[in-house]
XYZ file of C-alpha atoms in Angstrom:
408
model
C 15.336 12.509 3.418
C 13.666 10.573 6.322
C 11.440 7.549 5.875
C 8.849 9.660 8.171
C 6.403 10.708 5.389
C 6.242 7.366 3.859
C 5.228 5.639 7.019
C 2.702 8.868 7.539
C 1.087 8.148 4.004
C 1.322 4.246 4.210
C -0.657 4.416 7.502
C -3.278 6.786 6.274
C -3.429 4.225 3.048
C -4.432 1.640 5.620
C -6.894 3.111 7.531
C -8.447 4.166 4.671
C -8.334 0.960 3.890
C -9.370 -0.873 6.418
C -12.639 1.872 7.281
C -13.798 1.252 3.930
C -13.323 -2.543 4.151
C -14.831 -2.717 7.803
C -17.747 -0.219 6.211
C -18.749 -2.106 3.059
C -18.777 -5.505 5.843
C -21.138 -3.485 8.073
C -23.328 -2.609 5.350
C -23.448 -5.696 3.821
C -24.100 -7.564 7.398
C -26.536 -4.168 7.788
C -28.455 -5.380 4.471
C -28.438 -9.143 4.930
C -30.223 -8.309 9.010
C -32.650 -6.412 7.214
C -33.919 -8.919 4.860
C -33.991 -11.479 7.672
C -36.580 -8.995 9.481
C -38.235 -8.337 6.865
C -38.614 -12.423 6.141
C -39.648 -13.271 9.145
C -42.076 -10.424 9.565
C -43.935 -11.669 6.248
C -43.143 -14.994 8.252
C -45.684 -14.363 11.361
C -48.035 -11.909 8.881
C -48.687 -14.507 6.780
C -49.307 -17.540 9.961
C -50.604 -15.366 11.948
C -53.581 -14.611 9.119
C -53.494 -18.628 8.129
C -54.334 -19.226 12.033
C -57.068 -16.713 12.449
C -58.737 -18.203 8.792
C -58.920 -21.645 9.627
C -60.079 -20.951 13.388
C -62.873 -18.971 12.208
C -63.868 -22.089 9.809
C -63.695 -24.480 11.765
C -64.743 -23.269 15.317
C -68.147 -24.436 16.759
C -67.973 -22.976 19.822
C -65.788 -20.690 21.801
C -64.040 -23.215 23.988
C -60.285 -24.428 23.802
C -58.962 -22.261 20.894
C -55.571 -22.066 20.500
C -52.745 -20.578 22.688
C -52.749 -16.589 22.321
C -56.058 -17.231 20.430
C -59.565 -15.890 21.587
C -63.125 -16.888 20.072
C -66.413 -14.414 19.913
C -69.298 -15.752 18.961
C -72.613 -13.053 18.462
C -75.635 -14.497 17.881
C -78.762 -13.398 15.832
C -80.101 -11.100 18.469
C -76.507 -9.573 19.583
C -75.811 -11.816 22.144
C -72.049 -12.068 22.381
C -70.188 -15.695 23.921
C -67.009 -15.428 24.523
C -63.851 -17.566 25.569
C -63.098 -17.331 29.126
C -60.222 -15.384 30.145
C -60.222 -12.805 27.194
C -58.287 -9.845 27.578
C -60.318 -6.867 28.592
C -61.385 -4.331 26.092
C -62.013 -7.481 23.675
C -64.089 -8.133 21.451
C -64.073 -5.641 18.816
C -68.008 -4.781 19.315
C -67.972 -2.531 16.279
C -66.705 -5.414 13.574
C -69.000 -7.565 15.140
C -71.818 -5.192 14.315
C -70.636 -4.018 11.060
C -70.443 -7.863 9.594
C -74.035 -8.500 11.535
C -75.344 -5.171 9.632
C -74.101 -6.909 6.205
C -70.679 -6.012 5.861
C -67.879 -7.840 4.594
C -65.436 -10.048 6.329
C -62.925 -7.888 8.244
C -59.548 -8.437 9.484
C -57.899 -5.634 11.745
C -55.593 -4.634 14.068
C -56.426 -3.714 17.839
C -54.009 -2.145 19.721
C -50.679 -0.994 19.029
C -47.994 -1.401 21.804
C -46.223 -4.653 22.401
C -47.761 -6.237 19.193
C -51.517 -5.633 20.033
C -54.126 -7.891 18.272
C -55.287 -9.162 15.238
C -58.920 -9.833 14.985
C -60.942 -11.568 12.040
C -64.373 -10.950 11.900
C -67.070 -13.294 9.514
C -70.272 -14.586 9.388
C -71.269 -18.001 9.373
C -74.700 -18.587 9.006
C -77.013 -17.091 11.196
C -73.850 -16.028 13.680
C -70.646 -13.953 13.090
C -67.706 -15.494 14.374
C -64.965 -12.600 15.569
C -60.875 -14.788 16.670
C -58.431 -12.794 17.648
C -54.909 -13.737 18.193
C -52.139 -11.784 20.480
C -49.179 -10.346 18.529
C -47.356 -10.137 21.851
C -45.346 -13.805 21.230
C -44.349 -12.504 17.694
C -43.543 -8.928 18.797
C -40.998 -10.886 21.559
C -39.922 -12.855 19.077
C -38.868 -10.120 16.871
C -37.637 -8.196 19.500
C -35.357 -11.531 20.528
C -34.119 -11.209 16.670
C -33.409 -7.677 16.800
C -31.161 -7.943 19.594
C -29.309 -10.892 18.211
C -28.787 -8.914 14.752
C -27.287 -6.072 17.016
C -24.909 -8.442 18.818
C -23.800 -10.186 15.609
C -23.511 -6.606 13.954
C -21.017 -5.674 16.636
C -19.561 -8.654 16.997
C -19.111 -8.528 12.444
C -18.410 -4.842 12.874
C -15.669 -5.783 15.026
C -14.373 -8.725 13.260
C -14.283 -6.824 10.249
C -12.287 -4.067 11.108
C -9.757 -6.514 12.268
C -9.696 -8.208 9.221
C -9.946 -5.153 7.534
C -6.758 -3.617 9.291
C -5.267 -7.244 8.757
C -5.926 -7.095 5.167
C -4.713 -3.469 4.351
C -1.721 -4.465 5.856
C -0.934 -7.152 3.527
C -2.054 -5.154 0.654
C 0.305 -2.462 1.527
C 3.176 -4.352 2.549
C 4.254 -4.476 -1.476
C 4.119 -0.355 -1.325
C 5.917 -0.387 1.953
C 8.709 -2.716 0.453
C 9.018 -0.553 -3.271
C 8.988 2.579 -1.297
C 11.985 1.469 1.136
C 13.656 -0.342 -1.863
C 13.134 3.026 -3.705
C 14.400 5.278 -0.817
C 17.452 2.860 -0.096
C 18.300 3.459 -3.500
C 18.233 7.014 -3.836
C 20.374 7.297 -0.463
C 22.850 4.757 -1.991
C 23.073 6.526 -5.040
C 23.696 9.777 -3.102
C 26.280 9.018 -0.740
C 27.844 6.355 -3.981
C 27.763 9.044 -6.575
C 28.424 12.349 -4.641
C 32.361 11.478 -4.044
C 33.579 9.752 -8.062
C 31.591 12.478 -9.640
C 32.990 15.076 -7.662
C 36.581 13.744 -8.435
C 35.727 13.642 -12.382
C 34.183 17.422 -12.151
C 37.698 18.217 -10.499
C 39.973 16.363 -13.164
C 37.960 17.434 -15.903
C 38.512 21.014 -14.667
C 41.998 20.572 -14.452
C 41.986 18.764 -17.665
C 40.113 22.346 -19.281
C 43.516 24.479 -17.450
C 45.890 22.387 -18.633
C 44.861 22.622 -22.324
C 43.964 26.474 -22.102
C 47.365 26.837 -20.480
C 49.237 25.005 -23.122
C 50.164 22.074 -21.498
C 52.638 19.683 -22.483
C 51.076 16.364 -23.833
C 52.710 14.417 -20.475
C 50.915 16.506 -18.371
C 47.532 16.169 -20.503
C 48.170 12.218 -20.604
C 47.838 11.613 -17.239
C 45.213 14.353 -16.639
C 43.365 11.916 -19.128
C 44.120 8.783 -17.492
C 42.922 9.758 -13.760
C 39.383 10.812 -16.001
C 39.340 7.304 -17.504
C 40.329 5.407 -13.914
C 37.605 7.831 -12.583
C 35.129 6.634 -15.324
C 35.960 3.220 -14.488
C 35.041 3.620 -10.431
C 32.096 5.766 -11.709
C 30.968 2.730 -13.945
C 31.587 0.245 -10.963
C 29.299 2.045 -8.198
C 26.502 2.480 -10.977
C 26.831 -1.357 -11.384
C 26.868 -2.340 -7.584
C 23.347 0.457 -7.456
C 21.789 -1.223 -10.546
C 22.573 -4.637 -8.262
C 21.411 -3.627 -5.384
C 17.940 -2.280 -6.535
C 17.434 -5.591 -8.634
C 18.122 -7.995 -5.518
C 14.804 -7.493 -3.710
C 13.090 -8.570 -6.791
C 14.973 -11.169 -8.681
C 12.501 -13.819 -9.582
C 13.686 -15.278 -12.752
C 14.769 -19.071 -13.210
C 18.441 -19.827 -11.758
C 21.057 -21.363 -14.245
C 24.017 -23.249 -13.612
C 26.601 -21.371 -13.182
C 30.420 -22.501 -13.411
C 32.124 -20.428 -10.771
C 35.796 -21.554 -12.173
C 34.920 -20.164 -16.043
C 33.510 -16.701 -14.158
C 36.830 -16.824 -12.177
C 38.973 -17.214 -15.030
C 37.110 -14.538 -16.653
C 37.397 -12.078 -13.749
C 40.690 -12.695 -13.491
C 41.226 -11.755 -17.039
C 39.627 -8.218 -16.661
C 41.858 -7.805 -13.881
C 45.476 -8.888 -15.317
C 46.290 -5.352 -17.067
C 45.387 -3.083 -13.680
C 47.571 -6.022 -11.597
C 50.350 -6.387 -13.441
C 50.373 -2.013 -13.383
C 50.318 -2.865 -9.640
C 52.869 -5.162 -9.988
C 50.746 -7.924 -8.167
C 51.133 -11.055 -8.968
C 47.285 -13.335 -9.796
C 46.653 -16.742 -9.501
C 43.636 -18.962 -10.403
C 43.645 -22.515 -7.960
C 40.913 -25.036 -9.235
C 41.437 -28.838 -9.099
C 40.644 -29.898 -12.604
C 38.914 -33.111 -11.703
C 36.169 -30.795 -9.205
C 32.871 -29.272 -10.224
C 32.358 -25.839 -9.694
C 28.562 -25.469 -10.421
C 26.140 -23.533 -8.757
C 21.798 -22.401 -9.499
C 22.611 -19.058 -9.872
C 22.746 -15.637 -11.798
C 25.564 -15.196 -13.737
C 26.015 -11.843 -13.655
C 25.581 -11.230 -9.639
C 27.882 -14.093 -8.997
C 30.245 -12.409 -11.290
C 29.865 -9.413 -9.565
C 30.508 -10.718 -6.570
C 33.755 -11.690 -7.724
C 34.821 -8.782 -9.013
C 33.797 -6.793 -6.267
C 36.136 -9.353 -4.420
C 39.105 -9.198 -6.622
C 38.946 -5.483 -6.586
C 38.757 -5.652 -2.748
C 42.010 -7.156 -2.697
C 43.954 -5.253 -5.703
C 43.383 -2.340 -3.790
C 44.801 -3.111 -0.781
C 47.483 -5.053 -2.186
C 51.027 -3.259 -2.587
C 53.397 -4.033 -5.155
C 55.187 -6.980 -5.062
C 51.951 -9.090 -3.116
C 50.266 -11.655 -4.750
C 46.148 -12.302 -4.851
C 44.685 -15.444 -5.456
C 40.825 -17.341 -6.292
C 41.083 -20.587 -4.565
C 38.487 -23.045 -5.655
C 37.352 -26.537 -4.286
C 34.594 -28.604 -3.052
C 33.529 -28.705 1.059
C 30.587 -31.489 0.567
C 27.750 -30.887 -0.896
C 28.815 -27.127 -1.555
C 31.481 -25.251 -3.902
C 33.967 -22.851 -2.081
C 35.707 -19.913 -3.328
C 38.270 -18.040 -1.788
C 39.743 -14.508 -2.399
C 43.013 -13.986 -0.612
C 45.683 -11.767 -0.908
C 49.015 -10.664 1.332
C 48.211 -7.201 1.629
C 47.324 -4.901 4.170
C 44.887 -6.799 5.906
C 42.020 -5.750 8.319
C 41.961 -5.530 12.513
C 39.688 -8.984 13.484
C 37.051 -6.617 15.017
C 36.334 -5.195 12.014
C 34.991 -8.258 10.276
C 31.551 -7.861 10.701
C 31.564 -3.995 9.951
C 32.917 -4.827 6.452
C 29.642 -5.993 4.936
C 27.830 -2.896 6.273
C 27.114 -0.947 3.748
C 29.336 1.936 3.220
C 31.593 0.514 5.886
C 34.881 2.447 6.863
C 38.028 0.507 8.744
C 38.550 1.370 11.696
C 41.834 1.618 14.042
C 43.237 3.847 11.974
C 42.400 2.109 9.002
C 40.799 4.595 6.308
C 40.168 1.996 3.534
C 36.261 2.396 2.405
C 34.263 -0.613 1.577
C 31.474 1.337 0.344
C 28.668 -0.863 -1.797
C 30.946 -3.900 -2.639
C 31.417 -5.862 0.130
C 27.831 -5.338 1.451
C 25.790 -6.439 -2.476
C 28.539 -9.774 -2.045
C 27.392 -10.609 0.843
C 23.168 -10.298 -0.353
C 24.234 -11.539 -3.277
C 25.652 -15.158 -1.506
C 23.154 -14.771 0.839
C 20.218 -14.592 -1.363
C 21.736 -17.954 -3.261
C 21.569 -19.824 -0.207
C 24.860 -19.069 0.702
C 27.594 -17.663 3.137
C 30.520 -15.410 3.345
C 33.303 -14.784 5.591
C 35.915 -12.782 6.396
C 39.816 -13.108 7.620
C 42.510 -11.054 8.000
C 44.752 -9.680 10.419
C 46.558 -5.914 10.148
C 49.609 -6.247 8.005
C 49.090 -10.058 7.174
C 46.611 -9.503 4.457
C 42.898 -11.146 4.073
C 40.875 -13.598 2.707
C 36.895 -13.894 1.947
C 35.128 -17.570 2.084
C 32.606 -18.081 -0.408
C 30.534 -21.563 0.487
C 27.362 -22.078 -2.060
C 25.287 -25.269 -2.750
C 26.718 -27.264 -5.623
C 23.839 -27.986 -8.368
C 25.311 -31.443 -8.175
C 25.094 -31.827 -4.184
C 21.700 -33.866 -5.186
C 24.536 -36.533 -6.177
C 27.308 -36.697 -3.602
């Protein structure tokens, strides 16, 4: 099944993602302009109103008011002073006239394009007093403002789908990595389990027409013993799949780990199906040397195994396999080699591919094993290498950091 629908949904995850991010920003940054308008709107309201109040107090006469500030004095019999250089269509006649008549102190707007005017008219005495200011300063200013909250909403807008798309990235990288981990898998398991389960549908089937044919209990016996060896190779590529999908996520504390007692062990396992081979074992491990490693047991075990079978297999009778241990500095070294059939030199990086077939003629399959050893030494810091030559046998290095190397 290709990976194509995965990267399809991921990518629609993250622009979702990152438009809803980048939209919530905007609308926030939206929001937060707003109340800054509105702030400084009350702002020049509220001055504005304080300016016109306390020049209408305090004014005496209609000379030297304040910038963008004009002064109307109407006397008793309607007589109207005014400040020089008033705007034309100023003042407001009918205030004026209104507060002479009686009426109450006024404030009101004049004009409505570019800011316009605000004019407050009171009496004071025998006189009404009429100061109006210009709006056109405050209208600039505001119009200064709104074009700065445009350019920084662009500028956020921007910023924030960038961050956005940086963020659902990182959010989604987890999903991308289960997904591939999960896909990996199910292809592993596929091409891992399609061939031993075959083989066990076929021996069980001849198993079932041996035994409705009557067959003698030789013939049953070993149709029963290539079901068990093909439950055993069944059992070993479920283990490698179980180890491969825990790799990517192995977080738990490392233990020391004493690679000559898991050799010894390994060994063990091994002794019945070698000496059926004929092949002859052998554990090397100075007993003075430390062979500890920070580790997981049960990888590092696996490794082994995956190692020792490795070599058992291509092993004919009479050869002889051995796990070599010693020290190399600060690290621990393990080596698996045996006289078999060996490998062509070119082939030595193509082992630890996984599902990797010999080539030159050489049909041996290397399937899961070889490639989980090598993530699994890799993963502890370590490295792995490969030797052989055709017909000369081979031999894997194993160098990992001692959990003593703090001491040499």
């Amino acid at each position: 099944m290709s990976a194509g629908p995965d990267r399809v949904m991921l990518a629609r995850a993250r622009r979702i993602m990152a438009l809803q991010t980048a939209a919530a920003i905007t609308v926030s940054l939206l929001v937060l302009g707003a109340l800054v308008l509105i702030v400084v709107t009350y702002s020049q309201n509220a001055a504005a109103r304080t300016l016109l109040r306390e020049t209408a107090a305090s004014a005496d006469d209609v000379k030297d008011p304040a910038p963008g500030v004009w002064i109307f004095v109407q006397d008793a019999a309607g007589t109207v002073e005014a400040t020089e250089d008033a705007p034309r269509g100023l003042p407001d006649r009918d205030a004026l006239d209104r507060v002479r008549a009686g009426g109450a102190a006024e404030t009101v707007r004049i004009g409505g394009r570019e800011g316009g005017y605000l004019a407050l008219t009171r009496r004071r005495g025998a006189r009404v007093v009429q100061v109006v200011m210009s709006r056109h300063e405050q209208h600039d200013e505001r119009e200064r403002l709104l074009g700065a909250l445009a350019v920084g909403e662009l500028i956020g807008l921007l910023v924030a789908l960038l961050s956005a798309a940086l963020l659902a990235r990182r959010a989604t990288a987890p999903l991308a990595e289960a997904l591939a981990r999960q896909r990996h898998f199910v292809a592993d398991a596929s091409h891992e389990l399609r061939t031993p389960l075959t083989q066990l549908h076929t021996r069980a089937q001849l198993l079932q027409m041996d035994l409705r044919a009557g067959a003698g209990l030789a013939d049953v016996t070993t149709d029963v013993d290539h079901l068990v060896t093909g439950t055993r190779h069944l059992g070993e590529v479920v283990e490698d799949l179980l180890l491969s999908s825990q790799l990517g996520r192995r977080d738990d504390v490392r233990v020391p780990v004493d690679l000559a007692t898991v050799a010894a062990e390994v060994l063990a396992e091994q002794t019945d199906r070698a000496g059926a081979q004929r092949v002859e074992l052998t554990l090397l491990a100075g007993a003075a040397d430390t062979f500890v490693v920070l580790g997981h047991r049960a990888a590092l075990r696996r490794v082994l195994t995956a190692l020792l079978d490795n070599a058992l297999s291509h092993t004919p009778s009479g050869g002889h396999v051995s796990v070599e241990l010693g020290t190399a500095g600060a690290a621990v070294a393990v080596v698996v080699r045996d006289d078999g059939t060996g490998f062509d030199p070119a082939d030595t990086e193509r082992l630890f591919a996984r599902f990797a077939r010999g080539g030159h003629g050489d049909h041996r399959r290397f399937g899961l094993g070889l490639a989980l050893a090598k993530e699994v030494i890799t993963g502890h810091g370590g490295t792995i290498d490969a030797w052989g030559r055709p017909g000369q046998g081979a031999a894997f290095t194993i160098h990992l950091p001692s959990a003593n190397r703090d001491e040499q």
